[in-house]
Amino acid sequence: FLPDVTVPCEICDGKRYNREALEIKFKDKNIAEVLNMTVTEAVEFFENIPRVRRKLQTMQDVGLGYIRLGQPATHLSGGEAQRVKLATELSKRATGQTLYMLDEPTTGLSFEDCAHLMRVLHRLVDTGNSVVLIEHHLDLIKSADWLIDLGPGAGDKGGDLITEGTPEDLVAVEASLTGRYLKDILPLAASEAEPMRAAD
């Protein structure tokens, strides 16, 4: 099969709005130009509109500053879509009684964006919420309050409880593959820990 072919509209030049709509401007930008902004650019553009700025700032805080405002939802990766949902939740009034469950939210994030996301997750926990992550990013794993290590392998070769506890506890379990990786970034825990056996 041949790939889809897209041809820009001759009337709007691919902007998706008629001439009358494009003539309406806010701070010298029409709607097509606003939707072409990244979240980071829009935070500054809407700085004097607190309600809009707060929502955009939350998106930036979860590492979505590079997303364009007009980007179709179907073009978001799984991790990006999760973070959009997370930003939506974070921009609501906090109750301190919410359970957030996220599946690998760091997928595709730069080191800097991972640090932003970690701060947001810590903020959620600090305000009384609970966060459950499925994650392979060691920086997030090492900052967890409690870990559940499943294995011994992946897919059909895994699914059994190897151990659970703090990151330092996992380092002390010889059967924990996660603990072996954590040992390199938790040197004090690795040198002081006494070997423990895996969970039955």
PDB file of C-alpha atoms in Angstrom:
ATOM      1  CA  PHE A   1       0.000   0.000   0.000  1.00  0.00           C
ATOM      2  CA  LEU A   2       1.082   3.536  -0.661  1.00  0.00           C
ATOM      3  CA  PRO A   3       1.469   5.935   2.275  1.00  0.00           C
ATOM      4  CA  ASP A   4      -1.122   8.629   2.932  1.00  0.00           C
ATOM      5  CA  VAL A   5      -0.641  11.828   0.970  1.00  0.00           C
ATOM      6  CA  THR A   6      -1.531  15.164   2.532  1.00  0.00           C
ATOM      7  CA  VAL A   7      -1.946  18.328   0.514  1.00  0.00           C
ATOM      8  CA  PRO A   8      -2.162  21.727   2.260  1.00  0.00           C
ATOM      9  CA  CYS A   9      -5.431  23.565   1.734  1.00  0.00           C
ATOM     10  CA  GLU A  10      -5.026  26.280  -0.898  1.00  0.00           C
ATOM     11  CA  ILE A  11      -7.408  28.608   0.932  1.00  0.00           C
ATOM     12  CA  CYS A  12      -5.945  28.531   4.471  1.00  0.00           C
ATOM     13  CA  ASP A  13      -2.455  27.224   3.559  1.00  0.00           C
ATOM     14  CA  GLY A  14      -2.768  24.405   6.087  1.00  0.00           C
ATOM     15  CA  LYS A  15      -3.610  26.680   9.020  1.00  0.00           C
ATOM     16  CA  ARG A  16      -7.103  25.103   9.406  1.00  0.00           C
ATOM     17  CA  TYR A  17      -8.866  28.461   9.874  1.00  0.00           C
ATOM     18  CA  ASN A  18     -10.614  30.759   7.429  1.00  0.00           C
ATOM     19  CA  ARG A  19      -9.345  34.242   6.644  1.00  0.00           C
ATOM     20  CA  GLU A  20     -11.806  35.937   9.005  1.00  0.00           C
ATOM     21  CA  ALA A  21     -10.665  33.811  11.959  1.00  0.00           C
ATOM     22  CA  LEU A  22      -6.999  34.449  11.166  1.00  0.00           C
ATOM     23  CA  GLU A  23      -7.601  38.219  11.154  1.00  0.00           C
ATOM     24  CA  ILE A  24      -8.503  38.142  14.870  1.00  0.00           C
ATOM     25  CA  LYS A  25      -5.357  38.697  16.914  1.00  0.00           C
ATOM     26  CA  PHE A  26      -4.318  38.630  20.548  1.00  0.00           C
ATOM     27  CA  LYS A  27      -1.010  40.337  21.357  1.00  0.00           C
ATOM     28  CA  ASP A  28      -0.291  40.471  17.598  1.00  0.00           C
ATOM     29  CA  LYS A  29      -0.760  36.707  17.110  1.00  0.00           C
ATOM     30  CA  ASN A  30      -3.624  34.912  15.380  1.00  0.00           C
ATOM     31  CA  ILE A  31      -4.984  31.558  16.518  1.00  0.00           C
ATOM     32  CA  ALA A  32      -2.758  29.556  14.147  1.00  0.00           C
ATOM     33  CA  GLU A  33       0.349  31.307  15.499  1.00  0.00           C
ATOM     34  CA  VAL A  34      -0.731  30.715  19.103  1.00  0.00           C
ATOM     35  CA  LEU A  35      -1.366  27.018  18.448  1.00  0.00           C
ATOM     36  CA  ASN A  36       2.083  26.746  16.858  1.00  0.00           C
ATOM     37  CA  MET A  37       3.736  27.883  20.131  1.00  0.00           C
ATOM     38  CA  THR A  38       5.399  25.416  22.452  1.00  0.00           C
ATOM     39  CA  VAL A  39       4.099  25.179  26.003  1.00  0.00           C
ATOM     40  CA  THR A  40       7.265  26.957  27.195  1.00  0.00           C
ATOM     41  CA  GLU A  41       6.675  29.857  24.780  1.00  0.00           C
ATOM     42  CA  ALA A  42       3.005  30.013  25.778  1.00  0.00           C
ATOM     43  CA  VAL A  43       3.839  30.248  29.513  1.00  0.00           C
ATOM     44  CA  GLU A  44       5.540  33.568  28.785  1.00  0.00           C
ATOM     45  CA  PHE A  45       2.932  34.679  26.216  1.00  0.00           C
ATOM     46  CA  PHE A  46       0.050  34.178  28.694  1.00  0.00           C
ATOM     47  CA  GLU A  47       1.921  35.416  31.778  1.00  0.00           C
ATOM     48  CA  ASN A  48      -0.759  38.040  32.516  1.00  0.00           C
ATOM     49  CA  ILE A  49      -3.632  35.535  32.401  1.00  0.00           C
ATOM     50  CA  PRO A  50      -3.096  33.519  35.618  1.00  0.00           C
ATOM     51  CA  ARG A  51      -5.699  30.823  34.939  1.00  0.00           C
ATOM     52  CA  VAL A  52      -4.184  29.934  31.540  1.00  0.00           C
ATOM     53  CA  ARG A  53      -0.593  30.398  32.702  1.00  0.00           C
ATOM     54  CA  ARG A  54      -1.098  28.055  35.689  1.00  0.00           C
ATOM     55  CA  LYS A  55      -2.287  25.211  33.441  1.00  0.00           C
ATOM     56  CA  LEU A  56       0.575  25.763  31.008  1.00  0.00           C
ATOM     57  CA  GLN A  57       3.105  25.981  33.854  1.00  0.00           C
ATOM     58  CA  THR A  58       1.883  22.623  35.157  1.00  0.00           C
ATOM     59  CA  MET A  59       2.427  21.084  31.719  1.00  0.00           C
ATOM     60  CA  GLN A  60       5.931  22.519  31.686  1.00  0.00           C
ATOM     61  CA  ASP A  61       6.555  21.175  35.205  1.00  0.00           C
ATOM     62  CA  VAL A  62       5.828  17.603  34.076  1.00  0.00           C
ATOM     63  CA  GLY A  63       8.308  17.893  31.195  1.00  0.00           C
ATOM     64  CA  LEU A  64       5.986  18.859  28.339  1.00  0.00           C
ATOM     65  CA  GLY A  65       7.460  22.276  27.581  1.00  0.00           C
ATOM     66  CA  TYR A  66       8.417  21.226  24.046  1.00  0.00           C
ATOM     67  CA  ILE A  67       4.869  20.177  23.022  1.00  0.00           C
ATOM     68  CA  ARG A  68       3.089  22.542  20.613  1.00  0.00           C
ATOM     69  CA  LEU A  69      -0.311  23.779  21.778  1.00  0.00           C
ATOM     70  CA  GLY A  70      -1.968  22.653  18.547  1.00  0.00           C
ATOM     71  CA  GLN A  71      -0.333  19.222  18.418  1.00  0.00           C
ATOM     72  CA  PRO A  72      -2.978  16.537  17.785  1.00  0.00           C
ATOM     73  CA  ALA A  73      -3.503  14.155  20.708  1.00  0.00           C
ATOM     74  CA  THR A  74      -2.978  11.223  18.328  1.00  0.00           C
ATOM     75  CA  HIS A  75       0.630  12.360  17.817  1.00  0.00           C
ATOM     76  CA  LEU A  76       1.504  12.065  21.529  1.00  0.00           C
ATOM     77  CA  SER A  77       3.514   9.097  22.776  1.00  0.00           C
ATOM     78  CA  GLY A  78       2.096   6.970  25.591  1.00  0.00           C
ATOM     79  CA  GLY A  79       4.335   8.708  28.139  1.00  0.00           C
ATOM     80  CA  GLU A  80       3.385  12.152  26.837  1.00  0.00           C
ATOM     81  CA  ALA A  81      -0.326  11.318  26.995  1.00  0.00           C
ATOM     82  CA  GLN A  82       0.121  10.156  30.605  1.00  0.00           C
ATOM     83  CA  ARG A  83       1.865  13.394  31.500  1.00  0.00           C
ATOM     84  CA  VAL A  84      -0.908  15.454  29.868  1.00  0.00           C
ATOM     85  CA  LYS A  85      -3.393  13.582  32.087  1.00  0.00           C
ATOM     86  CA  LEU A  86      -1.126  14.134  35.098  1.00  0.00           C
ATOM     87  CA  ALA A  87      -0.887  17.869  34.333  1.00  0.00           C
ATOM     88  CA  THR A  88      -4.687  18.008  34.040  1.00  0.00           C
ATOM     89  CA  GLU A  89      -5.024  16.407  37.476  1.00  0.00           C
ATOM     90  CA  LEU A  90      -2.340  18.621  39.017  1.00  0.00           C
ATOM     91  CA  SER A  91      -4.059  21.773  37.813  1.00  0.00           C
ATOM     92  CA  LYS A  92      -7.217  20.802  39.748  1.00  0.00           C
ATOM     93  CA  ARG A  93      -7.783  21.763  43.365  1.00  0.00           C
ATOM     94  CA  ALA A  94      -5.678  19.400  45.504  1.00  0.00           C
ATOM     95  CA  THR A  95      -7.456  17.202  48.051  1.00  0.00           C
ATOM     96  CA  GLY A  96      -4.397  15.365  49.381  1.00  0.00           C
ATOM     97  CA  GLN A  97      -6.328  12.091  49.095  1.00  0.00           C
ATOM     98  CA  THR A  98      -5.655  11.010  45.511  1.00  0.00           C
ATOM     99  CA  LEU A  99      -3.915   7.849  44.291  1.00  0.00           C
ATOM    100  CA  TYR A 100      -1.930   8.430  41.083  1.00  0.00           C
ATOM    101  CA  MET A 101      -0.896   5.333  39.100  1.00  0.00           C
ATOM    102  CA  LEU A 102       1.617   5.952  36.288  1.00  0.00           C
ATOM    103  CA  ASP A 103       3.184   3.510  33.823  1.00  0.00           C
ATOM    104  CA  GLU A 104       6.746   4.595  32.923  1.00  0.00           C
ATOM    105  CA  PRO A 105       6.092   8.360  32.847  1.00  0.00           C
ATOM    106  CA  THR A 106       9.783   9.099  32.119  1.00  0.00           C
ATOM    107  CA  THR A 107       9.681   7.408  28.691  1.00  0.00           C
ATOM    108  CA  GLY A 108      11.306   9.736  26.158  1.00  0.00           C
ATOM    109  CA  LEU A 109      12.205  12.416  28.714  1.00  0.00           C
ATOM    110  CA  SER A 110      15.548  14.192  28.868  1.00  0.00           C
ATOM    111  CA  PHE A 111      17.508  14.192  32.133  1.00  0.00           C
ATOM    112  CA  GLU A 112      16.271  17.727  32.855  1.00  0.00           C
ATOM    113  CA  ASP A 113      12.631  16.804  32.190  1.00  0.00           C
ATOM    114  CA  CYS A 114      12.969  13.737  34.453  1.00  0.00           C
ATOM    115  CA  ALA A 115      14.158  16.052  37.224  1.00  0.00           C
ATOM    116  CA  HIS A 116      11.083  18.284  36.641  1.00  0.00           C
ATOM    117  CA  LEU A 117       8.802  15.247  36.810  1.00  0.00           C
ATOM    118  CA  MET A 118      10.450  14.007  40.016  1.00  0.00           C
ATOM    119  CA  ARG A 119       9.840  17.367  41.684  1.00  0.00           C
ATOM    120  CA  VAL A 120       6.170  17.217  40.657  1.00  0.00           C
ATOM    121  CA  LEU A 121       5.784  13.657  41.987  1.00  0.00           C
ATOM    122  CA  HIS A 122       7.444  14.630  45.280  1.00  0.00           C
ATOM    123  CA  ARG A 123       5.094  17.619  45.503  1.00  0.00           C
ATOM    124  CA  LEU A 124       2.130  15.255  45.126  1.00  0.00           C
ATOM    125  CA  VAL A 125       3.388  13.005  47.928  1.00  0.00           C
ATOM    126  CA  ASP A 126       4.293  15.954  50.162  1.00  0.00           C
ATOM    127  CA  THR A 127       0.677  17.155  49.956  1.00  0.00           C
ATOM    128  CA  GLY A 128      -0.674  13.795  51.179  1.00  0.00           C
ATOM    129  CA  ASN A 129      -1.333  11.993  47.903  1.00  0.00           C
ATOM    130  CA  SER A 130      -0.010   8.528  46.982  1.00  0.00           C
ATOM    131  CA  VAL A 131       1.930   7.800  43.785  1.00  0.00           C
ATOM    132  CA  VAL A 132       2.414   4.290  42.373  1.00  0.00           C
ATOM    133  CA  LEU A 133       4.845   4.001  39.459  1.00  0.00           C
ATOM    134  CA  ILE A 134       5.914   1.251  37.114  1.00  0.00           C
ATOM    135  CA  GLU A 135       9.360   2.553  36.250  1.00  0.00           C
ATOM    136  CA  HIS A 136      12.847   1.574  35.087  1.00  0.00           C
ATOM    137  CA  HIS A 137      14.532   4.974  35.465  1.00  0.00           C
ATOM    138  CA  LEU A 138      17.058   4.583  38.292  1.00  0.00           C
ATOM    139  CA  ASP A 139      16.842   8.207  39.436  1.00  0.00           C
ATOM    140  CA  LEU A 140      13.128   7.762  40.119  1.00  0.00           C
ATOM    141  CA  ILE A 141      13.632   4.306  41.626  1.00  0.00           C
ATOM    142  CA  LYS A 142      16.308   5.479  44.065  1.00  0.00           C
ATOM    143  CA  SER A 143      14.061   8.296  45.328  1.00  0.00           C
ATOM    144  CA  ALA A 144      11.071   6.019  46.026  1.00  0.00           C
ATOM    145  CA  ASP A 145       9.819   5.497  49.574  1.00  0.00           C
ATOM    146  CA  TRP A 146       9.004   1.823  48.910  1.00  0.00           C
ATOM    147  CA  LEU A 147       9.873  -0.526  46.055  1.00  0.00           C
ATOM    148  CA  ILE A 148       8.368  -3.806  44.888  1.00  0.00           C
ATOM    149  CA  ASP A 149      10.877  -5.727  42.758  1.00  0.00           C
ATOM    150  CA  LEU A 150       9.350  -8.304  40.406  1.00  0.00           C
ATOM    151  CA  GLY A 151      11.320 -10.825  38.372  1.00  0.00           C
ATOM    152  CA  PRO A 152      13.573 -12.624  38.033  1.00  0.00           C
ATOM    153  CA  GLY A 153      13.336 -11.773  34.316  1.00  0.00           C
ATOM    154  CA  ALA A 154      10.961  -9.909  32.029  1.00  0.00           C
ATOM    155  CA  GLY A 155       7.714 -11.090  30.436  1.00  0.00           C
ATOM    156  CA  ASP A 156       7.089 -14.825  30.837  1.00  0.00           C
ATOM    157  CA  LYS A 157      10.334 -15.141  32.808  1.00  0.00           C
ATOM    158  CA  GLY A 158       9.156 -12.778  35.527  1.00  0.00           C
ATOM    159  CA  GLY A 159       6.182 -11.765  37.594  1.00  0.00           C
ATOM    160  CA  ASP A 160       7.379 -13.214  40.900  1.00  0.00           C
ATOM    161  CA  LEU A 161       8.035 -11.068  43.963  1.00  0.00           C
ATOM    162  CA  ILE A 162      11.804 -10.915  44.444  1.00  0.00           C
ATOM    163  CA  THR A 163      11.771  -8.472  47.340  1.00  0.00           C
ATOM    164  CA  GLU A 164      10.250  -5.249  48.614  1.00  0.00           C
ATOM    165  CA  GLY A 165      11.449  -2.396  50.762  1.00  0.00           C
ATOM    166  CA  THR A 166      13.440   0.801  50.572  1.00  0.00           C
ATOM    167  CA  PRO A 167      16.030   1.286  47.821  1.00  0.00           C
ATOM    168  CA  GLU A 168      18.706   0.450  50.406  1.00  0.00           C
ATOM    169  CA  ASP A 169      16.861  -2.779  51.263  1.00  0.00           C
ATOM    170  CA  LEU A 170      16.921  -3.886  47.616  1.00  0.00           C
ATOM    171  CA  VAL A 171      20.684  -3.360  47.395  1.00  0.00           C
ATOM    172  CA  ALA A 172      21.102  -5.912  50.189  1.00  0.00           C
ATOM    173  CA  VAL A 173      19.133  -8.650  48.356  1.00  0.00           C
ATOM    174  CA  GLU A 174      21.458 -10.681  46.134  1.00  0.00           C
ATOM    175  CA  ALA A 175      18.605 -11.969  43.945  1.00  0.00           C
ATOM    176  CA  SER A 176      17.415  -8.431  43.136  1.00  0.00           C
ATOM    177  CA  LEU A 177      18.569  -7.317  39.698  1.00  0.00           C
ATOM    178  CA  THR A 178      17.239  -3.833  40.474  1.00  0.00           C
ATOM    179  CA  GLY A 179      19.300  -3.868  43.683  1.00  0.00           C
ATOM    180  CA  ARG A 180      22.467  -4.590  41.682  1.00  0.00           C
ATOM    181  CA  TYR A 181      21.872  -1.507  39.530  1.00  0.00           C
ATOM    182  CA  LEU A 182      20.988   0.604  42.562  1.00  0.00           C
ATOM    183  CA  LYS A 183      24.231  -0.458  44.242  1.00  0.00           C
ATOM    184  CA  ASP A 184      26.191   1.718  41.790  1.00  0.00           C
ATOM    185  CA  ILE A 185      24.195   4.848  42.646  1.00  0.00           C
ATOM    186  CA  LEU A 186      23.699   4.142  46.366  1.00  0.00           C
ATOM    187  CA  PRO A 187      27.334   3.462  47.360  1.00  0.00           C
ATOM    188  CA  LEU A 188      26.859   3.955  51.107  1.00  0.00           C
ATOM    189  CA  ALA A 189      23.951   1.536  51.187  1.00  0.00           C
ATOM    190  CA  ALA A 190      25.935  -0.983  49.159  1.00  0.00           C
ATOM    191  CA  SER A 191      28.969  -0.930  51.461  1.00  0.00           C
ATOM    192  CA  GLU A 192      27.025  -1.038  54.732  1.00  0.00           C
ATOM    193  CA  ALA A 193      24.277  -3.496  53.788  1.00  0.00           C
ATOM    194  CA  GLU A 194      24.315  -7.066  55.017  1.00  0.00           C
ATOM    195  CA  PRO A 195      23.153  -9.587  52.395  1.00  0.00           C
ATOM    196  CA  MET A 196      19.477 -10.535  52.744  1.00  0.00           C
ATOM    197  CA  ARG A 197      17.636 -13.418  51.167  1.00  0.00           C
ATOM    198  CA  ALA A 198      14.946 -12.940  48.532  1.00  0.00           C
ATOM    199  CA  ALA A 199      11.272 -12.996  49.466  1.00  0.00           C
ATOM    200  CA  ASP A 200       9.610 -16.414  49.520  1.00  0.00           C
TER     201      ASP A 200
END
